[in-house]
mmCIF file of C-alpha atoms in Angstrom:
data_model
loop_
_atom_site.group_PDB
_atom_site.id
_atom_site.type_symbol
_atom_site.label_atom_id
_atom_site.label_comp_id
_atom_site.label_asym_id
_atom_site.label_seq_id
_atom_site.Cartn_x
_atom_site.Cartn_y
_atom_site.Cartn_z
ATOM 1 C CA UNK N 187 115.927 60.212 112.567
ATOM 2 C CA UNK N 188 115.220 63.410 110.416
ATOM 3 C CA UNK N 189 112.770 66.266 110.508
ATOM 4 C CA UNK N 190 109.610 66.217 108.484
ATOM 5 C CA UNK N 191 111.842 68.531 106.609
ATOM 6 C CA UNK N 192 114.574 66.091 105.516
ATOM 7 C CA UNK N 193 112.237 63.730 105.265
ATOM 8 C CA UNK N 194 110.609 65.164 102.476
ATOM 9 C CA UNK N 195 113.907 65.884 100.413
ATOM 10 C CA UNK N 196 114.989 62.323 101.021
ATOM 11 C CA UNK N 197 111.913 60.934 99.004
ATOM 12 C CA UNK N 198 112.202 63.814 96.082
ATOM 13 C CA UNK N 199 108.879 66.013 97.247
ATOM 14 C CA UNK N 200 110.652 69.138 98.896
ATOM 15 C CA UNK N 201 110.258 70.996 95.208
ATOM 16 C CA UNK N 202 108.703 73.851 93.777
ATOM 17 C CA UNK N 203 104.983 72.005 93.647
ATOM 18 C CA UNK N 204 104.931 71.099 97.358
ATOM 19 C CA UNK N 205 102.418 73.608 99.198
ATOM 20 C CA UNK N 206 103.585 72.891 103.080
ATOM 21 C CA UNK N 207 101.223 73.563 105.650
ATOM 22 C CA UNK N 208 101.901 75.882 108.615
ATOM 23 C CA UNK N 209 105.964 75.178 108.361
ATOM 24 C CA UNK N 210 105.945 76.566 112.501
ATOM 25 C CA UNK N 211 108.533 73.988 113.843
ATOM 26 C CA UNK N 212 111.423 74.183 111.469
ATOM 27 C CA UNK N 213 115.294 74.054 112.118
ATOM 28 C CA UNK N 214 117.570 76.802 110.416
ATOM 29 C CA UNK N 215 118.429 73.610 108.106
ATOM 30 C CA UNK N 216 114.578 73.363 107.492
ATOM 31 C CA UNK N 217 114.474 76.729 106.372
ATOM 32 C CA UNK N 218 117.058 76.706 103.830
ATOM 33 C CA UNK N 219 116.095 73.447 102.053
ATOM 34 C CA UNK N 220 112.461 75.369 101.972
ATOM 35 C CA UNK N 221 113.747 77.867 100.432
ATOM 36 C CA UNK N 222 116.242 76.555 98.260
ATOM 37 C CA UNK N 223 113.576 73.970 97.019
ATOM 38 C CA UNK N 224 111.103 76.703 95.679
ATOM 39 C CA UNK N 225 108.326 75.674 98.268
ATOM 40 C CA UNK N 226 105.349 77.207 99.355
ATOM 41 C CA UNK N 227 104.575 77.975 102.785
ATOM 42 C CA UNK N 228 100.803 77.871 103.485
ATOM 43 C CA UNK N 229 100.754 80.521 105.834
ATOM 44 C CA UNK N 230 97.912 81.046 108.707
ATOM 45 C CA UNK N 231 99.198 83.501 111.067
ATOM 46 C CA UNK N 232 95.829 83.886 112.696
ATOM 47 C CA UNK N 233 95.237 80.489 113.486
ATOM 48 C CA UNK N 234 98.928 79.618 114.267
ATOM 49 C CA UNK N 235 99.190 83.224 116.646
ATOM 50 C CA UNK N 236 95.936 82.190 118.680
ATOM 51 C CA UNK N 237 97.643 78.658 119.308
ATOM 52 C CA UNK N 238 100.348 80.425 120.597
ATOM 53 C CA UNK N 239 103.149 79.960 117.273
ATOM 54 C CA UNK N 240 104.683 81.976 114.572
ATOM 55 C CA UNK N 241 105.812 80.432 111.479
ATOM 56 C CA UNK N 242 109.301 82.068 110.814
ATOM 57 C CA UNK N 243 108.298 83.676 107.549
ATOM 58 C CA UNK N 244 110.436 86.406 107.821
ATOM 59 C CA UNK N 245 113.372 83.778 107.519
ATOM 60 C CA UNK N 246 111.035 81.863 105.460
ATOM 61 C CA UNK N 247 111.034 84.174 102.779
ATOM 62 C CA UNK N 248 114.766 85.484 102.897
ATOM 63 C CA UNK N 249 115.736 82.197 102.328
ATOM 64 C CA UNK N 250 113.542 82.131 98.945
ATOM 65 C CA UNK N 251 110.219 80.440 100.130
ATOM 66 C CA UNK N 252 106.936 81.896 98.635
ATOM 67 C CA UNK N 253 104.377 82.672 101.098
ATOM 68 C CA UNK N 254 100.591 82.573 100.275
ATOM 69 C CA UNK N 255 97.926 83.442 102.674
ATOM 70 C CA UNK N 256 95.527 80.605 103.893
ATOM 71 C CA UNK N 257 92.179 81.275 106.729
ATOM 72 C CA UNK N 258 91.936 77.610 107.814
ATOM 73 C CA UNK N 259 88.993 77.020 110.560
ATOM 74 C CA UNK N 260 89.633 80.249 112.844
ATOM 75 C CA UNK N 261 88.704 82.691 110.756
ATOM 76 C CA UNK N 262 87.319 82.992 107.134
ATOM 77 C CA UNK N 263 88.541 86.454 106.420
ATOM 78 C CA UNK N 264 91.371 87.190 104.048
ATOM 79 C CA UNK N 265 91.809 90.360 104.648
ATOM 80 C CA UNK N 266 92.312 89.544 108.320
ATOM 81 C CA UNK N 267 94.559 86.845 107.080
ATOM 82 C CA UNK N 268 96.519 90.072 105.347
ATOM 83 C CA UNK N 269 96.735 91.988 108.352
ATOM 84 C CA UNK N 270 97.857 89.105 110.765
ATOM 85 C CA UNK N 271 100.401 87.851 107.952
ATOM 86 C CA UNK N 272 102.089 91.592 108.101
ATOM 87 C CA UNK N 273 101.578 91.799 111.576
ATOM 88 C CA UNK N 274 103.269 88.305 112.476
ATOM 89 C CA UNK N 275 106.004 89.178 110.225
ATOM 90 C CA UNK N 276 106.843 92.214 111.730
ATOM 91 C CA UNK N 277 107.000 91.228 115.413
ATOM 92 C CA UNK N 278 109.352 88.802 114.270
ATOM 93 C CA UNK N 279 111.757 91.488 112.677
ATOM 94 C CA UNK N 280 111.068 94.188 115.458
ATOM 95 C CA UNK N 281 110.788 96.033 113.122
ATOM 96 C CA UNK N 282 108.626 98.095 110.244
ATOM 97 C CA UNK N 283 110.635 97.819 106.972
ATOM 98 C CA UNK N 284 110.684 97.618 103.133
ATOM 99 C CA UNK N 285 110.047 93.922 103.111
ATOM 100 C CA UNK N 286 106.882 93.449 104.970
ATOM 101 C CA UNK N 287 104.256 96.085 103.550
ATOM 102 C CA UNK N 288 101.039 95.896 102.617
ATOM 103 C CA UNK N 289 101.625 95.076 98.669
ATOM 104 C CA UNK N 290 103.657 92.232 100.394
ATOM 105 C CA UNK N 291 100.518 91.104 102.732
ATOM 106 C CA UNK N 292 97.950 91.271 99.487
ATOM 107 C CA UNK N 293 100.968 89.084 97.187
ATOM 108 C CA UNK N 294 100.435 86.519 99.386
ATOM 109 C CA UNK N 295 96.732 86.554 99.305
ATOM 110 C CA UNK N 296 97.046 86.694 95.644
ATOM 111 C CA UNK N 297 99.101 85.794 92.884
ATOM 112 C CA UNK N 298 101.437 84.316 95.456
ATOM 113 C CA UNK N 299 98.380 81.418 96.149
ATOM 114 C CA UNK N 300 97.849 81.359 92.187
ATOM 115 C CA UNK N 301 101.061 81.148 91.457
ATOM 116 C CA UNK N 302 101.366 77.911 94.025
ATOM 117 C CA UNK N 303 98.280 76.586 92.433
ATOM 118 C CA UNK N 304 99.918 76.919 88.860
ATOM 119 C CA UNK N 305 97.048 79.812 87.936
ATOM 120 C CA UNK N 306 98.334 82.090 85.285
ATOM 121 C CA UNK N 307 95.894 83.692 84.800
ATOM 122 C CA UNK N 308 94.441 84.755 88.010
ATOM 123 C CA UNK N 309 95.806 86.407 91.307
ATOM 124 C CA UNK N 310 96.478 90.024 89.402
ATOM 125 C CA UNK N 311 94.772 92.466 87.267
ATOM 126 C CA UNK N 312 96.211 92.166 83.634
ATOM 127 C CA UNK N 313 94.771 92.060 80.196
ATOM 128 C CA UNK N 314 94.215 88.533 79.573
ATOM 129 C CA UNK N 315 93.257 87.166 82.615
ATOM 130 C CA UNK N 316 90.337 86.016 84.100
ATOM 131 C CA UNK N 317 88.011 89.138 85.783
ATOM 132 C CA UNK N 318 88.372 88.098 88.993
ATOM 133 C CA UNK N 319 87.465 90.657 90.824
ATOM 134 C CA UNK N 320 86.508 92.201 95.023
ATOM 135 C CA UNK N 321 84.607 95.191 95.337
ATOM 136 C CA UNK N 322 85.384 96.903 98.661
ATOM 137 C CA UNK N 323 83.596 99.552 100.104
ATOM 138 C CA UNK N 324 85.343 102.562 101.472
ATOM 139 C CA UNK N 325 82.553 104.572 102.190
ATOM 140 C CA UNK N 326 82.292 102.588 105.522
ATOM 141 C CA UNK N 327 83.572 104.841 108.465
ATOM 142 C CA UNK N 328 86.075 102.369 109.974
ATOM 143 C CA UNK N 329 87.928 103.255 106.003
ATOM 144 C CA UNK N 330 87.825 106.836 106.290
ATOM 145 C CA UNK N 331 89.496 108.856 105.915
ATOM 146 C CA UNK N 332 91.521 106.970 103.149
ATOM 147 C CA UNK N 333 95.070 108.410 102.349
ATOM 148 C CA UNK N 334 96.467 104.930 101.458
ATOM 149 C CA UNK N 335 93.827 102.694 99.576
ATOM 150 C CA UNK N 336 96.372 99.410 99.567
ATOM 151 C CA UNK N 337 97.215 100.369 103.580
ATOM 152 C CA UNK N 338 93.895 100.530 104.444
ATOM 153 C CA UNK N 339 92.683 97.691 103.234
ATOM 154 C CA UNK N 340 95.197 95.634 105.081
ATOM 155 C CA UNK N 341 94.454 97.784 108.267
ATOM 156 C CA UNK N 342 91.798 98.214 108.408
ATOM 157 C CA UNK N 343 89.003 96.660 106.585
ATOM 158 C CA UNK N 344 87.835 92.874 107.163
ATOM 159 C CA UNK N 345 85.598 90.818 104.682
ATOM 160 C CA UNK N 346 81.962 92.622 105.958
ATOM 161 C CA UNK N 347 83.030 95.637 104.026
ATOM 162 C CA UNK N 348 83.253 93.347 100.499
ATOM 163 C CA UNK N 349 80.419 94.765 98.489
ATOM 164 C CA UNK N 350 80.883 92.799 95.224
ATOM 165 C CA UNK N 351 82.499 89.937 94.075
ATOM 166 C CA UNK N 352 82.973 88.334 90.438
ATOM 167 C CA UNK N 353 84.288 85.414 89.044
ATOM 168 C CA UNK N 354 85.726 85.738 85.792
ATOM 169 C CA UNK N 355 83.161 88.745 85.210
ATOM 170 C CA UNK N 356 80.486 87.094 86.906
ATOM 171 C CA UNK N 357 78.899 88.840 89.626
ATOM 172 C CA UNK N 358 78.358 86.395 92.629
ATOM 173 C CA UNK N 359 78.454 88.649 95.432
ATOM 174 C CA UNK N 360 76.064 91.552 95.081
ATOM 175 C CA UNK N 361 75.943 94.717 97.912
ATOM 176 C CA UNK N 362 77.227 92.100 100.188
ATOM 177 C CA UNK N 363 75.041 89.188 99.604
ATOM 178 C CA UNK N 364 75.253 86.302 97.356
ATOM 179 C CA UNK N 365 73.575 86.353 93.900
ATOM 180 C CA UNK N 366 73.305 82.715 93.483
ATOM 181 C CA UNK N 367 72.112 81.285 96.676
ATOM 182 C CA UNK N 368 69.753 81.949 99.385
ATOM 183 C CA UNK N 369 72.521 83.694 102.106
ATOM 184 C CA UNK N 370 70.329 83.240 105.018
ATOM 185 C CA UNK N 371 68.862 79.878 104.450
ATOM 186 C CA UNK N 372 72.709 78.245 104.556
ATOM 187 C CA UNK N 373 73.467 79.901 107.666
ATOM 188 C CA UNK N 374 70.320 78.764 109.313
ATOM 189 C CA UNK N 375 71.400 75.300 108.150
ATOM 190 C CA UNK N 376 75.046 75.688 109.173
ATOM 191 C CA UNK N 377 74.244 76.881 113.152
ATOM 192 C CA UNK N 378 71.616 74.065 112.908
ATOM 193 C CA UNK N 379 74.135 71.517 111.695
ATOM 194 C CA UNK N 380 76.753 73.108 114.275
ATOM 195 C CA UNK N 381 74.535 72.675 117.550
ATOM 196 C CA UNK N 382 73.964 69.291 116.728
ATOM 197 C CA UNK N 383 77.100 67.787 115.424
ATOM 198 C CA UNK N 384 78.602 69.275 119.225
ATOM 199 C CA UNK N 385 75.175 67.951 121.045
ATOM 200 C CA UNK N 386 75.678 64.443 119.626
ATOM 201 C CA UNK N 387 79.516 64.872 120.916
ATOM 202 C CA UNK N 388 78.885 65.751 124.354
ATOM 203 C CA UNK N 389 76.345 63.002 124.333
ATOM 204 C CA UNK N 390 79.277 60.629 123.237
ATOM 205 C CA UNK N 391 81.529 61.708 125.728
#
C-alpha cells in the first residue's frame, strides 16, 4: 500500500515536469518527496477552500515545491485566485510574514505557471520576451485610493476591472471586451448550452 505520493516516485514521475493537481491530502513524507522532486503544485485555493480543504502550501513550498495558481470550474478569475492563494497561505501560518506577500501571490500566477509549462519567455516583463501583457484599471473606486499598486491588485481588484489584454503585442481584450469575437453572442450560447445540458440531466435522473 502507498500514497498516490509514493506511488508516483516508485514508477520515476515524481520529477521536476510533473504538474500535481490540488496536492490537499498529503503526509509530511508526501511533502518532502514534493519538494525534494522539484514538483509543481497546481494550486486552487478557491475551489479547494469552498470544498472545505487547504492544500498545505505553506509546507509545500518550504519544502522546495513551486506553486502556480490554477481557477479550475469555481471561479475564472486569477486575480481572485491571487488573493485566495495569499489568503489560504496565511491562515495556515497564523500569521502575516515575509514569505506570503503579494509579489509571492502574482509569482504563482505567473512565471511560476510558465516556468511549470517550460515558457521562457513568458510569465515576466523582460526584454526579449513575448508582450504579454494585462491592462488593469485603477481608476475604478473599489482601487482607490492606491498606495500599493502590487497590494492592491491582489486585494482588491478581480478580473471585471481588466481593461486590456495582449498577446505577444496583440490586443485581444479592448476596454474590457474582446477584439476578436462577438462577447455577447458566446455568452448567450454558453447560458443556452448550460440550461439545457442540466434540463436533459434532471430529465435523466
Amino acid at each position: 500500500q502507498a500514497t498516490p505520493t509514493e506511488l508516483l516516485a516508485r514508477v520515476g514521475l515524481l520529477n521536476d515536469k510533473l504538474i500535481a493537481a490540488h496536492c490537499i491530502y498529503v503526509t509530511d513524507d508526501d511533502i518532502a518527496r514534493i519538494g525534494g522532486s522539484g514538483v509543481t503544485v497546481a494550486h486552487v485555493p478557491k475551489g479547494n477552500a469552498t470544498g472545505g480543504a487547504m492544500a498545505p502550501t505553506p509546507k509545500l513550498r518550504r519544502a522546495g515545491a513551486r506553486i502556480a495558481v490554477g481557477t479550475d470550474n469555481l471561479t475564472q478569475d486569477m486575480t481572485e485566485a491571487m488573493r485566495w492563494a495569499l489568503a489560504v497561505a496565511r491562515v495556515q501560518e497564523a500569521a502575516i510574514g515575509d514569505d506570503w506577500q503579494p509579489k509571492d501571490a502574482l509569482a504563482m500566477a505567473t512565471s511560476n505557471g510558465a516556468a511549470a509549462l517550460g515558457l521562457d519567455r513568458v510569465g515576466t516583463l523582460a526584454e526579449g520576451n513575448l508582450a504579454d501583457l494585462v491592462v488593469f484599471d485603477f481608476r475604478r473606486a473599489h482601487l482607490t485610493p492606491c498606495l500599493n499598486t502590487l497590494g492592491t491588485l491582489v486585494h482588491d481588484a478581480c478580473g471585471r476591472d481588466v481593461e486590456h489584454v495582449f498577446i505577444d503585442g496583440r490586443q485581444v481584450v479592448r476596454d474590457g471586451n474582446p477584439v476578436h469575437a462577438d462577447g455577447a453572442a458566446i455568452r448567450r450560447d454558453a447560458q443556452r448550452a448550460a440550461e439545457n445540458l442540466w434540463a436533459r440531466a434532471r430529465a435523466a435522473a
